[in-house]
PDB file of C-alpha atoms in Angstrom:
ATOM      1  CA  UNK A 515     -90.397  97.563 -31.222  1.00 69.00           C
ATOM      2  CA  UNK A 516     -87.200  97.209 -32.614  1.00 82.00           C
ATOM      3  CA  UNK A 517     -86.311  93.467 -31.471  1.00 90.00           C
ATOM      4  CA  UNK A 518     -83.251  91.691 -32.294  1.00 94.00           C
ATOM      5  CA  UNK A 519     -83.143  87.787 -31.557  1.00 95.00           C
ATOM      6  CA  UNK A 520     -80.091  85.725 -31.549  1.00 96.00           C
ATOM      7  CA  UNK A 521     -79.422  81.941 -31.459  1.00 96.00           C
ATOM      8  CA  UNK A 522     -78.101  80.160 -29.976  1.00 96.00           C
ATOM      9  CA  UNK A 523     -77.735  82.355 -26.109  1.00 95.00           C
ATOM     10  CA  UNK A 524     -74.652  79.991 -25.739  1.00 95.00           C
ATOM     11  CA  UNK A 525     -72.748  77.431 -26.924  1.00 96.00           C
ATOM     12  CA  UNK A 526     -70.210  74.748 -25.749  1.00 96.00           C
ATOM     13  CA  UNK A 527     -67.869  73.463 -29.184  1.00 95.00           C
ATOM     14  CA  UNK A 528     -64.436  70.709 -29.747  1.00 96.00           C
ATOM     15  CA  UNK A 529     -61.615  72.995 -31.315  1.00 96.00           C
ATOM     16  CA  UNK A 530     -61.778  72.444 -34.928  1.00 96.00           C
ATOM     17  CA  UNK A 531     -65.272  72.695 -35.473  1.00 96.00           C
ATOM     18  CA  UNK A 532     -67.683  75.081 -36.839  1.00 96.00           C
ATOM     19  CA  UNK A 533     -70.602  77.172 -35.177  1.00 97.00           C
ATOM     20  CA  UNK A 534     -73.332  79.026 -36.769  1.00 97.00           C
ATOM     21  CA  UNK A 535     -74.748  81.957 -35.324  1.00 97.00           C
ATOM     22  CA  UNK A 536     -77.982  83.448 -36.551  1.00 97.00           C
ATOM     23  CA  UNK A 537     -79.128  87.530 -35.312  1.00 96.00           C
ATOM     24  CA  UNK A 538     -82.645  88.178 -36.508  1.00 96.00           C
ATOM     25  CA  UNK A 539     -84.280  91.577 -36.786  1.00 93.00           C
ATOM     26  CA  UNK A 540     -88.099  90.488 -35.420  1.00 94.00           C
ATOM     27  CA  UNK A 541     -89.992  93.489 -36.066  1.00 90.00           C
ATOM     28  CA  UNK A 542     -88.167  95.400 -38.371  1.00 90.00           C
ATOM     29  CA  UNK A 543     -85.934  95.396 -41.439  1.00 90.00           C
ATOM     30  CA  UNK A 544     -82.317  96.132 -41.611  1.00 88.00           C
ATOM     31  CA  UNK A 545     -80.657  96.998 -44.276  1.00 82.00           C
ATOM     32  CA  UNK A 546     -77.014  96.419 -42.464  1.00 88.00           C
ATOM     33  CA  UNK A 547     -76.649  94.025 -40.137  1.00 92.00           C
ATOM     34  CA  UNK A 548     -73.347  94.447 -37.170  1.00 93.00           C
ATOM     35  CA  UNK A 549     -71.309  91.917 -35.853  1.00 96.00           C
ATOM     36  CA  UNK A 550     -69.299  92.466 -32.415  1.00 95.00           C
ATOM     37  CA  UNK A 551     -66.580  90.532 -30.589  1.00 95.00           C
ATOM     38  CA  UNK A 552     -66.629  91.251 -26.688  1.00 90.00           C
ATOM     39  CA  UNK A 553     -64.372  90.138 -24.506  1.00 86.00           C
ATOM     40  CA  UNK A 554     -64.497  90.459 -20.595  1.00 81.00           C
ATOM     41  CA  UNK A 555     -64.212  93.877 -19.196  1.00 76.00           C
ATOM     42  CA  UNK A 556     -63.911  94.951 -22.369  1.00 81.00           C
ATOM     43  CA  UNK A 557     -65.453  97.220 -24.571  1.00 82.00           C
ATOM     44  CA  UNK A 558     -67.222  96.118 -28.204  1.00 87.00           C
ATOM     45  CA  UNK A 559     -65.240  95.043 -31.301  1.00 89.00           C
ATOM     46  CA  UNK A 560     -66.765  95.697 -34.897  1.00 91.00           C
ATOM     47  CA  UNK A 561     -65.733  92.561 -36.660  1.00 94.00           C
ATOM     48  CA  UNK A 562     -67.878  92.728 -39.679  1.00 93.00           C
ATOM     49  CA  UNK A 563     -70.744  94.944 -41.344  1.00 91.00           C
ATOM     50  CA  UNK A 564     -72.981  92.978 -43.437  1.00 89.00           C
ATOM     51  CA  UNK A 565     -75.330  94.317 -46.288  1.00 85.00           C
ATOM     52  CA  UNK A 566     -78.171  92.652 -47.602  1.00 82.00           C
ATOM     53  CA  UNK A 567     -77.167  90.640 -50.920  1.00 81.00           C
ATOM     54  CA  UNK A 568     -73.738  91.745 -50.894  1.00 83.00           C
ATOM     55  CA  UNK A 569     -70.321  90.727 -49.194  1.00 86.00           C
ATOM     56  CA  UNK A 570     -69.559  91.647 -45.749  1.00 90.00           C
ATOM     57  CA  UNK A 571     -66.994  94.470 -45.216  1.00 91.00           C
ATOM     58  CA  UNK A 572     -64.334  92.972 -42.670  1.00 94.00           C
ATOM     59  CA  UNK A 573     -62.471  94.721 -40.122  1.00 92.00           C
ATOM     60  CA  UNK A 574     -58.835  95.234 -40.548  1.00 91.00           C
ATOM     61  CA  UNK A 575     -57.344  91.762 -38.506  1.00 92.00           C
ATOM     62  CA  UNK A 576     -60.646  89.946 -38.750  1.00 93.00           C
ATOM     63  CA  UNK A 577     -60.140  86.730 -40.949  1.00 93.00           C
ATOM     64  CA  UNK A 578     -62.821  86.850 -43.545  1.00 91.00           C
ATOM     65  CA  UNK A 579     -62.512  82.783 -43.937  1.00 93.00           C
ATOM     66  CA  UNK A 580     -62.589  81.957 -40.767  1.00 95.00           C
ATOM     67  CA  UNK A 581     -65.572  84.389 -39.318  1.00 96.00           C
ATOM     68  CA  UNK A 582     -67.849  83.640 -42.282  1.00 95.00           C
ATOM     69  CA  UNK A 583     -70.933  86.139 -42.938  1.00 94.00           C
ATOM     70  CA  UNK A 584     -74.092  85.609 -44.721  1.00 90.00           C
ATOM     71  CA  UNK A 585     -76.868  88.163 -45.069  1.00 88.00           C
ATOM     72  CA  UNK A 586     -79.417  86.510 -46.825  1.00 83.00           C
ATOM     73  CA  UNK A 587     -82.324  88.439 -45.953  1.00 90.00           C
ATOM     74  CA  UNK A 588     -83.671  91.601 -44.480  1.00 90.00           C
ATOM     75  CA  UNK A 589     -84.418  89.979 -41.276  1.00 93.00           C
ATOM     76  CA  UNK A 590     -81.725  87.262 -40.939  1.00 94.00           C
ATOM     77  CA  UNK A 591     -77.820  87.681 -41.153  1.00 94.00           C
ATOM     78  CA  UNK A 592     -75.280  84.352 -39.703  1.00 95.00           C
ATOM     79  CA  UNK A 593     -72.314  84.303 -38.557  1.00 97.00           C
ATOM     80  CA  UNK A 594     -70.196  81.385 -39.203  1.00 97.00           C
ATOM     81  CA  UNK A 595     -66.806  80.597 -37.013  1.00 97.00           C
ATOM     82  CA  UNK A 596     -64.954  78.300 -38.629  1.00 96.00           C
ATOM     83  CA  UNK A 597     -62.444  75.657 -37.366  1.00 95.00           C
ATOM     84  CA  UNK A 598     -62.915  77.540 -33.829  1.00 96.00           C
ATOM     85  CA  UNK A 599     -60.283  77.222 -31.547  1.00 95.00           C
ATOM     86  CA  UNK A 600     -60.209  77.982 -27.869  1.00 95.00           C
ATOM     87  CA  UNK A 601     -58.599  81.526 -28.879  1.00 94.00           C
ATOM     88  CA  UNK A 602     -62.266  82.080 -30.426  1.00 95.00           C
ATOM     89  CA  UNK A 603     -64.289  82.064 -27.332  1.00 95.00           C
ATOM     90  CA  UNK A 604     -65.944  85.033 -26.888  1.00 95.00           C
ATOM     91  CA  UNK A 605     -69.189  86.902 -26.635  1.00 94.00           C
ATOM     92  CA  UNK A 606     -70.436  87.716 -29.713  1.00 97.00           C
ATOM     93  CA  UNK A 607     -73.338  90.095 -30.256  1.00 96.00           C
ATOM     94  CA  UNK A 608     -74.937  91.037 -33.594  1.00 96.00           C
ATOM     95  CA  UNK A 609     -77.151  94.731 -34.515  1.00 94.00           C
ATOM     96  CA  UNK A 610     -79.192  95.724 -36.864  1.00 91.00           C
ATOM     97  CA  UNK A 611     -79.824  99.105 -38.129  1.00 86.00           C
ATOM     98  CA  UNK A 612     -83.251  99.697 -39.481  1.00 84.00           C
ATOM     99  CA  UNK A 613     -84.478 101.080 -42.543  1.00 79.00           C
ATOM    100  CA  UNK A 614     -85.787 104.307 -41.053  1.00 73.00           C
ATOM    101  CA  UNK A 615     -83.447 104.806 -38.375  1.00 70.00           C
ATOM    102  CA  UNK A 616     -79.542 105.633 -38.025  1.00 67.00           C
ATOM    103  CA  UNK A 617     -78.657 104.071 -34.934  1.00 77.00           C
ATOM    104  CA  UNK A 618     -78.187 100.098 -34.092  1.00 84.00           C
ATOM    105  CA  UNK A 619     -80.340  97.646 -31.710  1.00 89.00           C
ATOM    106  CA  UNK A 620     -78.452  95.265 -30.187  1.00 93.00           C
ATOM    107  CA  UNK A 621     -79.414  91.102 -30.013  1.00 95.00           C
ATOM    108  CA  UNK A 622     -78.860  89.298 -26.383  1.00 94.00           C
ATOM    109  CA  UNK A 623     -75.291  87.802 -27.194  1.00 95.00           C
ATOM    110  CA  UNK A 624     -73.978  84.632 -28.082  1.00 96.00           C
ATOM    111  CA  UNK A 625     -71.366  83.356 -25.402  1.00 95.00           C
ATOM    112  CA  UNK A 626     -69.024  80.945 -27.520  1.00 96.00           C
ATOM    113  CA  UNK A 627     -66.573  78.689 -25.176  1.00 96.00           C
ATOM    114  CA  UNK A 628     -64.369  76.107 -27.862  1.00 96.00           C
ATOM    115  CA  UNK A 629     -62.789  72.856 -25.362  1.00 95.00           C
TER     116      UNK A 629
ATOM    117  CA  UNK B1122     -55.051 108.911 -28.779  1.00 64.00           C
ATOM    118  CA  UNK B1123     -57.998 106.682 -28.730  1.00 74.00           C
ATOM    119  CA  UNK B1124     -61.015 108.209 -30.484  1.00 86.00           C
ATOM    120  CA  UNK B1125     -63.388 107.559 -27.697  1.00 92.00           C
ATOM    121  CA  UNK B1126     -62.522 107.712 -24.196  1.00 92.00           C
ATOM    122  CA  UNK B1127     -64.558 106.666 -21.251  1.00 93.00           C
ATOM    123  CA  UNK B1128     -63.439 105.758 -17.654  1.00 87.00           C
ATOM    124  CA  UNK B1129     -63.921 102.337 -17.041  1.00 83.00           C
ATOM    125  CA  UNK B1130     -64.986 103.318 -13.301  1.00 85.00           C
ATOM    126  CA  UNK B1131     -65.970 101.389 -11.312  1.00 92.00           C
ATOM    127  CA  UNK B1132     -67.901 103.557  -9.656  1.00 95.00           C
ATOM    128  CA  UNK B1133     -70.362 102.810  -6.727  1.00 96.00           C
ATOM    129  CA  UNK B1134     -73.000 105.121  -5.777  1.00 96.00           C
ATOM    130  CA  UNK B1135     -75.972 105.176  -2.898  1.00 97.00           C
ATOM    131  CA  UNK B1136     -79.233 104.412  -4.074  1.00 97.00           C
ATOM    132  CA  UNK B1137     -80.676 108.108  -4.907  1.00 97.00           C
ATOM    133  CA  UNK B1138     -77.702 109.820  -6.222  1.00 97.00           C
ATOM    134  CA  UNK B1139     -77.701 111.536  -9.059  1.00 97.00           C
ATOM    135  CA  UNK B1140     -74.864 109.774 -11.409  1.00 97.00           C
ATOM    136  CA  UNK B1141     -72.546 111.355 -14.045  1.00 97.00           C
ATOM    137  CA  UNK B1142     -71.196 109.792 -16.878  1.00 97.00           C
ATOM    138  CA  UNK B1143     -68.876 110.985 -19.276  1.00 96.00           C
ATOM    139  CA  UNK B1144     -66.925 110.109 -22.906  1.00 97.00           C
ATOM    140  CA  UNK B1145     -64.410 112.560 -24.704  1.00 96.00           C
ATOM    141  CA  UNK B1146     -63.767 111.741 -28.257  1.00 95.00           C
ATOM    142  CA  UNK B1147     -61.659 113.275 -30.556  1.00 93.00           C
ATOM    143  CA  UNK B1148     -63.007 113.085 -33.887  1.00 90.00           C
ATOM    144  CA  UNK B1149     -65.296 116.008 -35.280  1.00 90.00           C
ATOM    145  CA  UNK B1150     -66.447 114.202 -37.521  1.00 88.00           C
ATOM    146  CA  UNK B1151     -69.193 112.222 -35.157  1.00 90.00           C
ATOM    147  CA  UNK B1152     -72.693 113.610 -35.223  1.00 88.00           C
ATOM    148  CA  UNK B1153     -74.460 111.289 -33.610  1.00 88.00           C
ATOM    149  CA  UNK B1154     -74.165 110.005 -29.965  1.00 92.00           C
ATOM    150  CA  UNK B1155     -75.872 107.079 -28.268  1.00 92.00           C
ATOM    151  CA  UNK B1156     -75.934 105.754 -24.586  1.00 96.00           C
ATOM    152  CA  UNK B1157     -75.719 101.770 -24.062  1.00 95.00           C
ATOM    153  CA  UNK B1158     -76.782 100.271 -20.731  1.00 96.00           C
ATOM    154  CA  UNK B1159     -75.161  96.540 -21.241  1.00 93.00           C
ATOM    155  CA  UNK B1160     -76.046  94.100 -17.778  1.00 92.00           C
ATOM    156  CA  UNK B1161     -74.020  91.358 -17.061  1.00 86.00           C
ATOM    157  CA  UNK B1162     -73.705  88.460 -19.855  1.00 82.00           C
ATOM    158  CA  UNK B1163     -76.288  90.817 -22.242  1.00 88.00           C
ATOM    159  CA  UNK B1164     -76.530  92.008 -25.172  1.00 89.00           C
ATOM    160  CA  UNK B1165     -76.457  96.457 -25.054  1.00 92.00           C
ATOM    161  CA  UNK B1166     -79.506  98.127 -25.006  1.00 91.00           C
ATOM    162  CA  UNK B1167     -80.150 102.161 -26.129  1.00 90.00           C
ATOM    163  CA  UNK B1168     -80.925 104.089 -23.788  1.00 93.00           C
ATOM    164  CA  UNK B1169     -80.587 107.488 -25.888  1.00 92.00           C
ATOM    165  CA  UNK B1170     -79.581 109.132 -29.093  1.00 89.00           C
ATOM    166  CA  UNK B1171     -79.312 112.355 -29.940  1.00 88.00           C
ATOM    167  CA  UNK B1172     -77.353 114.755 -32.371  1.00 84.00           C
ATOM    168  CA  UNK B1173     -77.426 117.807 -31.382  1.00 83.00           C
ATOM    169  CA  UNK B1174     -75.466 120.176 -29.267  1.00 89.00           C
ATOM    170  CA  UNK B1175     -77.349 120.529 -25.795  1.00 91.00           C
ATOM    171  CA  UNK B1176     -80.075 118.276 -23.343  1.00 93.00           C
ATOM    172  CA  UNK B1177     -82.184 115.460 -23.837  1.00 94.00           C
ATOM    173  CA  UNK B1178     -84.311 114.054 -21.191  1.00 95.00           C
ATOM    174  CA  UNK B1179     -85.948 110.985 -21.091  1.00 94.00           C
ATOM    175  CA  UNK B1180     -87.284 110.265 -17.616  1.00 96.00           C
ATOM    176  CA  UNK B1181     -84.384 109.782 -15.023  1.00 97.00           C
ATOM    177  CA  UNK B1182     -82.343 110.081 -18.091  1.00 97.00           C
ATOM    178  CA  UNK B1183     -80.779 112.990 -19.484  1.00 97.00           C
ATOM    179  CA  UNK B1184     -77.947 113.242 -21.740  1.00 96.00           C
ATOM    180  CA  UNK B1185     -75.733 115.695 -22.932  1.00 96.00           C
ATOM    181  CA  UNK B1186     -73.660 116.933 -25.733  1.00 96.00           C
ATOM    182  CA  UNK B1187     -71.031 119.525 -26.211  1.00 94.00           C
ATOM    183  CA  UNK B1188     -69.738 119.547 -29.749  1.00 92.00           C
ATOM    184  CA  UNK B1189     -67.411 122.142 -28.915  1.00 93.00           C
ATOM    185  CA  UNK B1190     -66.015 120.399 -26.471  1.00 94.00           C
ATOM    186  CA  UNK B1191     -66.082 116.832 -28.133  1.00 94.00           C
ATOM    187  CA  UNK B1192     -67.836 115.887 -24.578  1.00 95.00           C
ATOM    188  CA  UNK B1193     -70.887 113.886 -23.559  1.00 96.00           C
ATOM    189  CA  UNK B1194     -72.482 112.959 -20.440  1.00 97.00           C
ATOM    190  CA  UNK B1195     -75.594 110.717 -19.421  1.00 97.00           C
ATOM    191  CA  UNK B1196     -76.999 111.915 -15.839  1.00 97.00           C
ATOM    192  CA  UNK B1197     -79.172 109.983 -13.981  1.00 97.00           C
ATOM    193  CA  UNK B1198     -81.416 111.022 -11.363  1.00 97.00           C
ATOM    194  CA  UNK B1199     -82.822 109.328  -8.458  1.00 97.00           C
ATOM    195  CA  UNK B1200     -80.551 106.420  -9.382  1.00 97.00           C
ATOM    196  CA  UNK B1201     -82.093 102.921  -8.284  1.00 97.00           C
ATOM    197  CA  UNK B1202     -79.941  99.645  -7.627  1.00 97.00           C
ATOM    198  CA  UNK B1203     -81.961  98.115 -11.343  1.00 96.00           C
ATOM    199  CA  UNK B1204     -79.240 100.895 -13.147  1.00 97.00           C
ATOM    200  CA  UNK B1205     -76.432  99.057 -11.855  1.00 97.00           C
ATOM    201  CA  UNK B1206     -74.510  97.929 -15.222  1.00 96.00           C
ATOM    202  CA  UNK B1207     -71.883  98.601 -17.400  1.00 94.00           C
ATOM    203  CA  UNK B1208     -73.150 102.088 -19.384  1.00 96.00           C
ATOM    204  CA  UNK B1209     -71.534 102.616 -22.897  1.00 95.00           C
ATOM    205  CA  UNK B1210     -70.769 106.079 -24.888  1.00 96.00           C
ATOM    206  CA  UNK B1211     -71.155 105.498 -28.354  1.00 92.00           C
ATOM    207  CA  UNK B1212     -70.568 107.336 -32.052  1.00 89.00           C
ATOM    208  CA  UNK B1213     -71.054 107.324 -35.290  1.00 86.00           C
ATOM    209  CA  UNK B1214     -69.994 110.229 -38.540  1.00 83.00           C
ATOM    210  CA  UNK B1215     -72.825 109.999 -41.075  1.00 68.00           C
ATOM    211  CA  UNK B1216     -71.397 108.168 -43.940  1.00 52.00           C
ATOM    212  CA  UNK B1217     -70.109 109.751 -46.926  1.00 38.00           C
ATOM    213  CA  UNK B1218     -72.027 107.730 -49.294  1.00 41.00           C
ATOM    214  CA  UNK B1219     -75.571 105.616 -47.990  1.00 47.00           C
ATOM    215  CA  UNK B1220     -74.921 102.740 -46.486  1.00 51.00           C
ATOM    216  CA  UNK B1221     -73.686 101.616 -42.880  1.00 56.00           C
ATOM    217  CA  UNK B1222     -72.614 103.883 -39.899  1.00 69.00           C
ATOM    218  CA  UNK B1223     -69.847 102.453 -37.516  1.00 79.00           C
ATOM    219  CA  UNK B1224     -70.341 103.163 -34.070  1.00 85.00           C
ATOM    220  CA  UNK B1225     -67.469 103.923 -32.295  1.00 88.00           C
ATOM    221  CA  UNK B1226     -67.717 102.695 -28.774  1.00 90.00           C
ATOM    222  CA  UNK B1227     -66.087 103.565 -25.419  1.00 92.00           C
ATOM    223  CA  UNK B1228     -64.677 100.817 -23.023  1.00 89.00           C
ATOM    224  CA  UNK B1229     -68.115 101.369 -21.166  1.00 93.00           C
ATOM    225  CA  UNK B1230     -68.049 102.451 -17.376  1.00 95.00           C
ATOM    226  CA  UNK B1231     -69.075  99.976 -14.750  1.00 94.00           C
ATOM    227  CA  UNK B1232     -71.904 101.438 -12.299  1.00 96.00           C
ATOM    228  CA  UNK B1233     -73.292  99.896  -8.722  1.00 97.00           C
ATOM    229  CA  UNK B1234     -76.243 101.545  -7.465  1.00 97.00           C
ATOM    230  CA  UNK B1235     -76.037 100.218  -3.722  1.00 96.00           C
ATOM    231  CA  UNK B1236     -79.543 100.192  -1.764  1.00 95.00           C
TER     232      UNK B1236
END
């Protein structure tokens, strides 16, 4: 149990366009959904906590218009990178904290490389 | 000071050994503390969670908290070249209000199991 799914595993973008990331919870629903910036040898980043049906809460130096959030369900949260630029190429990884629980389970990753 | 500290490592061990890992923090407000075990290009997966003072074992797994001490440690026994990843300490203070917990991570430490 407790299965998070996230598409796509990778991606290959031009600078200046967008990518859409989805995490999805598979056998569970979250109330708040996580979303983490990880760059090599390093150690996560909380960008962004989204809530079901409300706003997402931004970390301080995260651009809220450019790294756009959408929690639209229980089970499904996006995130959006606008206008990426090769500065944006990362791996990002989204969590989900169930209902019942208080900790986070982690999706697979999305590695992001902008040409 | 960082709130979480972990040593990066790496460290290399013979299959067998018994490994120590170990994250200082420095905020008394956590309660709750999770080991990651992150492989190469994935997403992090729990290995435990606990929040209490004291031992919890979960196979070759047993970790270890010392509120006192603002110290925790995962141990693994009988270590087996499959636990070779990057291993992350990780946090969270229960929220004044409902809502979402941020983990606090540590840079992770980078472990080789050699056969």
């Amino acid at each position: 149990g407790a299965v998070v799914s996230q598409h796509p595993s990778w991606v290959i973008c031009k600078s200046g366009t967008s990518v859409k990331i989805e995490c999805r919870s598979l056998d569970f629903q979250a109330t708040t959904m996580f979303w983490y910036r990880q760059f090599p040898k390093q150690s996560l980043m909380l960008m962004a906590t989204s809530n079901e049906g409300s706003k997402a809460t931004y970390e301080q130096g995260v651009e809220k218009d450019k790294f756009l959030i959408n929690h639209a369900s229980l089970t499904l949260s996006t995130l959006t990178v606008t206008s990426a630029h090769p500065e944006d190429s990362s791996f990002y990884i989204c969590s989900a904290r169930p209902l019942w629980g208080e900790t986070q389970y982690f999706g697979p990753g999305t590695r992001l490389l902008v040409l | 000071q960082k709130e979480v500290e972990q040593d990066p490592g790496p460290l290399s061990v013979p299959e067998g050994a018994i490994v120590s890992l170990n994250c200082t923090y420095s905020n008394s407000a956590f309660q709750y503390f999770m080991w990651y075990r992150q492989y190469s290009r994935k997403g992090p997966e729990l290995l435990m969670y606990t929040y209490s003072s004291g031992n919890k074992e979960d196979g070759r797994f047993t970790a270890q908290v010392d509120k006192s001490s603002k110290y925790i440690s995962l141990f693994i026994r009988d270590s087996q070249p499959s636990d070779s990843a990057t291993y992350l300490c990780a946090m969270s203070a229960r929220p004044l209000q409902g809502g979402s917990e941020k983990l606090v991570f540590g840079k992770g430490t980078k472990l080789t199991v050699n056969p």
